[in-house]
């Protein structure tokens, strides 16, 4: 647990970080650095997105699967690292 | 009576033949006062009925049936007889009722007629008019004929004859009668029915009976269809119309209607313990490890983003801002408009130019007479009659200035107040500060662009006829306050500035915060070597003033001058005076321009916005009572005790002098320990870089610590805290520089005006040794340059010249729009220059050292050469030769041409 905290802190200290959210496969947030309403919103919306992306990849090629998901928008970038049981959602503002 | 008078319209029409009648009337004795009654009611106004007694009848010979008969019912009676009767009998005379009529009667004889039938009520009547008399006696001829005819016919006697019966001649009418008459065709039968007497009147008993049950109880005549009378309709007229078959049907259905429905939900969340539990579990730990460290880790992704932004479009960033429809190759300033005052008799020059801070297209110039000091003294009498003016020009009217502000003497510098553009402060040639308040005329100048007051008819008349027509006459606005002559400056005021509205100073020069939010203090410098600070608020009197003094100070002002600054008029004293002294012996510095460290910069567009909001607030409130809201009307001075002092404020400022020096000094006054008086501090630094009077000291609008000074034949740029010297000092120009200004939009550009009418535009990013562009504007010396960013597409430059003409030019795109990183480039340039200066300073030190060393060496050598004899010279030569050999050896070895071992063997051989 302490290691987890430490790693999270390390990630948080990167330049331009806006938030980190940990969710399980059902979309229920486990840990978050943003406030509650934002967390809930992101968890819910990203959950659908991730599942859709996964199913898309598997349908195209059943042996393929997504390893990383990055959504670049005008204001920030949302990165998702998926796993069997959990997802890690990271929001960053990469502008110079 | 036949109609005697045409005016008679009697409905009764008594025109019957009664004229053959005679009457005798009885005259009734009436009172004298009674008006004679005439028969106007009956339509004969000339007839006056009378009653004549038998006595009267005897007197006048009109006795009934004797004198007046049926044949002659009238009698003509002489008036005199009647009057005699009046005399004799008086009131009881029978003619008394008609006495008046008889008196008025025109003729001699009056007609008296006997009224037998009492037609007019009494037995006699008198005809009161001659006309009536004539009509009576001589009826008109026509009617007389008719009457004659009637008489004639009526005279025929009708003889009665008995009718003789004749036989009836039938004309066929009895047939009709027979037809129509009703006769009995047959003989009528009579029946007599009888019954026994006892059966009459017996009680009757009714009972019900069915008629069909008893035979022959009734006889009927049944109807039967008789074929002879049945009609068969063979033809029938029928109308046809074709219509679609319509069936009306109804059903009953269930109606669905929209209903508002809501759902409330909440997200599924883990409780704290569950989160803990999950956090502890192993799969979580594994996942986290995979994700944070490893090939697909988030960390790498994040760092990738930091390294490079892969989504940048390089081409887009390379291009400058687009959307400009202006020709970018155009680099010259274009003439936009020019203004000259044509009405002044003497030749004038423009001394100062200022744009109106809020209103577009309004620019103010101060004009002064173009005479040298000697000429001024000689013509001083004539000059007194000349009004000294500040003219406000508008783009819409190049001939007539909009407003003319009048001052006591020629004005050499002026400024609009940054917080209220309706207040203008100016400095005069005699050392007075003049204040104007044009709030009353503000709407006039604001509405210039809409062309208010001018008719919009097409102008077909020539120009010289138009001038007396124009409604717009420039009005002279008198100043509303001047400073005290004894206590203020003694010589011409060369520069005037409003202090920023964020701070204010007290009499010691200490800085305090300004709670008013408006500019309320001024700073001026003058040729009498002082810099004065002034406060426009009324000062609380330190000493109680006597009543006499108050009387003296009450001055009449013309009623149309606003009383904004009445408290200052002629008694305005400076708040603090700073004397720029060079020391006790030499002449003091004579300042020409000053530049303060101001935290608000008045002429950038940001400042414009705040001014716009202020002026709009004022405009909105103008409908109400302006005195309450305009802060300048309710100023309270002398509040320094309650204000918070600002600690880290820099009280130093730059001064440019007549001799070409740039002085950096402090305005805080300190107490001299010996005398106890307030003394101004010594200047921090002083540099003489210019060969003539410094006429421009200006801070850059982009960097607060970069100052441009122009004077004489060159230009210098300084940084505030760098004391060693200017960052940039240009070489001498061919012509003298007479005015200059930074560009307001490009940090590397500034404009310099020359004495031959050329303007030099310097671009520090392009060339720093000479101007990048030089353009001719006018034929004479340029006395003032002021740019103005009027809109995002247009920038205007106002140039004033020595002959009194103000030229407005348009700055081309390239000179007004900065490149994207110009600000940072110029700043970097200045930083480099600072470093350069530091390097130069360091080098100077090193150079000094080197010079010292060289000098010492020279000294030593000089001392050595004195003690040389022949042997010493030979020994010296030998030494030299040996030194040379050594040098040769080392050089050859270092070149690698000679090996060390070889060299040794050679020596050994020797």
PDB file of C-alpha atoms in Angstrom, chain A residues 1 3-4 7-8 10-11 14-17 22 24 26 28-30 36 40 67-68 70 72 77 79 81-83 85-88 90 92-94 96, chain B residues 267-270 274-276 278-281 283-285 287-293 296-306 308-312:
ATOM      1  CA  UNK A   1       0.000   0.000   0.000  1.00  0.00           C
ATOM      2  CA  UNK A   3       4.480   1.564  -2.397  1.00  0.00           C
ATOM      3  CA  UNK A   4       1.316   2.354  -4.238  1.00  0.00           C
ATOM      4  CA  UNK A   7       4.303   5.593  -6.970  1.00  0.00           C
ATOM      5  CA  UNK A   8       1.227   7.716  -7.160  1.00  0.00           C
ATOM      6  CA  UNK A  10       5.844  10.177  -8.161  1.00  0.00           C
ATOM      7  CA  UNK A  11       3.420  10.216 -11.021  1.00  0.00           C
ATOM      8  CA  UNK A  14       5.272  15.007 -13.285  1.00  0.00           C
ATOM      9  CA  UNK A  15       4.903  18.235 -15.173  1.00  0.00           C
ATOM     10  CA  UNK A  16       1.404  19.171 -16.223  1.00  0.00           C
ATOM     11  CA  UNK A  17      -0.421  16.477 -14.211  1.00  0.00           C
ATOM     12  CA  UNK A  22      -7.920   4.231 -10.343  1.00  0.00           C
ATOM     13  CA  UNK A  24     -11.968  -1.390 -11.263  1.00  0.00           C
ATOM     14  CA  UNK A  26     -17.016  -2.101 -13.211  1.00  0.00           C
ATOM     15  CA  UNK A  28     -16.124   2.112  -9.552  1.00  0.00           C
ATOM     16  CA  UNK A  29     -13.348   4.454  -8.532  1.00  0.00           C
ATOM     17  CA  UNK A  30     -10.886   3.146  -6.059  1.00  0.00           C
ATOM     18  CA  UNK A  36     -15.392  13.517  -5.917  1.00  0.00           C
ATOM     19  CA  UNK A  40     -17.282  10.014 -10.609  1.00  0.00           C
ATOM     20  CA  UNK A  67      -2.269  -2.002 -24.292  1.00  0.00           C
ATOM     21  CA  UNK A  68      -2.597   1.753 -23.861  1.00  0.00           C
ATOM     22  CA  UNK A  70      -4.413   8.015 -25.225  1.00  0.00           C
ATOM     23  CA  UNK A  72      -5.429  13.952 -26.999  1.00  0.00           C
ATOM     24  CA  UNK A  77      -4.485  14.447 -22.712  1.00  0.00           C
ATOM     25  CA  UNK A  79      -4.218   8.318 -20.809  1.00  0.00           C
ATOM     26  CA  UNK A  81      -3.584   1.930 -18.866  1.00  0.00           C
ATOM     27  CA  UNK A  82      -5.915  -1.066 -18.911  1.00  0.00           C
ATOM     28  CA  UNK A  83      -5.517  -4.326 -17.130  1.00  0.00           C
ATOM     29  CA  UNK A  85      -9.040  -6.152 -13.256  1.00  0.00           C
ATOM     30  CA  UNK A  86      -8.352  -2.425 -13.063  1.00  0.00           C
ATOM     31  CA  UNK A  87      -7.817   0.721 -15.103  1.00  0.00           C
ATOM     32  CA  UNK A  88      -5.548   3.639 -14.398  1.00  0.00           C
ATOM     33  CA  UNK A  90      -4.301   9.811 -15.973  1.00  0.00           C
ATOM     34  CA  UNK A  92      -2.203  15.602 -18.187  1.00  0.00           C
ATOM     35  CA  UNK A  93      -1.823  19.040 -19.688  1.00  0.00           C
ATOM     36  CA  UNK A  94       1.179  18.706 -21.935  1.00  0.00           C
ATOM     37  CA  UNK A  96       4.476  24.148 -23.192  1.00  0.00           C
TER      38      UNK A  96
ATOM     39  CA  UNK B 267     -23.040   6.148  -8.438  1.00  0.00           C
ATOM     40  CA  UNK B 268     -21.828   3.000  -7.046  1.00  0.00           C
ATOM     41  CA  UNK B 269     -19.002   3.659  -4.761  1.00  0.00           C
ATOM     42  CA  UNK B 270     -16.833   1.657  -2.582  1.00  0.00           C
ATOM     43  CA  UNK B 274     -13.643  -1.898   0.667  1.00  0.00           C
ATOM     44  CA  UNK B 275     -11.135   0.414  -0.903  1.00  0.00           C
ATOM     45  CA  UNK B 276      -8.620  -0.554   1.681  1.00  0.00           C
ATOM     46  CA  UNK B 278      -8.854  -3.861  -2.595  1.00  0.00           C
ATOM     47  CA  UNK B 279      -5.769  -1.811  -2.099  1.00  0.00           C
ATOM     48  CA  UNK B 280      -4.231  -4.557  -0.114  1.00  0.00           C
ATOM     49  CA  UNK B 281      -5.036  -7.313  -2.532  1.00  0.00           C
ATOM     50  CA  UNK B 283      -3.898  -8.370  -8.087  1.00  0.00           C
ATOM     51  CA  UNK B 284      -3.959  -4.667  -7.394  1.00  0.00           C
ATOM     52  CA  UNK B 285      -0.314  -4.596  -6.549  1.00  0.00           C
ATOM     53  CA  UNK B 287      -1.479  -4.259 -11.813  1.00  0.00           C
ATOM     54  CA  UNK B 288       0.112  -1.228 -10.398  1.00  0.00           C
ATOM     55  CA  UNK B 289       3.565  -2.534 -10.973  1.00  0.00           C
ATOM     56  CA  UNK B 290       2.739  -3.326 -14.543  1.00  0.00           C
ATOM     57  CA  UNK B 291       1.324   0.000 -15.191  1.00  0.00           C
ATOM     58  CA  UNK B 292       3.742   2.320 -13.530  1.00  0.00           C
ATOM     59  CA  UNK B 293       6.932   0.606 -14.486  1.00  0.00           C
ATOM     60  CA  UNK B 296       3.622   0.565 -21.472  1.00  0.00           C
ATOM     61  CA  UNK B 297       3.892   2.579 -18.380  1.00  0.00           C
ATOM     62  CA  UNK B 298       2.153   5.763 -17.797  1.00  0.00           C
ATOM     63  CA  UNK B 299       5.311   7.361 -16.702  1.00  0.00           C
ATOM     64  CA  UNK B 300       6.924   6.920 -20.054  1.00  0.00           C
ATOM     65  CA  UNK B 301       3.897   8.319 -21.744  1.00  0.00           C
ATOM     66  CA  UNK B 302       3.989  11.349 -19.563  1.00  0.00           C
ATOM     67  CA  UNK B 303       7.595  11.911 -20.234  1.00  0.00           C
ATOM     68  CA  UNK B 304       7.064  11.544 -23.908  1.00  0.00           C
ATOM     69  CA  UNK B 305       4.648  14.365 -23.786  1.00  0.00           C
ATOM     70  CA  UNK B 306       7.167  16.468 -22.030  1.00  0.00           C
ATOM     71  CA  UNK B 308       8.059  16.789 -27.557  1.00  0.00           C
ATOM     72  CA  UNK B 309       4.649  17.876 -28.592  1.00  0.00           C
ATOM     73  CA  UNK B 310       4.005  15.630 -31.574  1.00  0.00           C
ATOM     74  CA  UNK B 311       0.911  17.422 -32.618  1.00  0.00           C
ATOM     75  CA  UNK B 312       2.399  20.774 -33.361  1.00  0.00           C
TER      76      UNK B 312
END
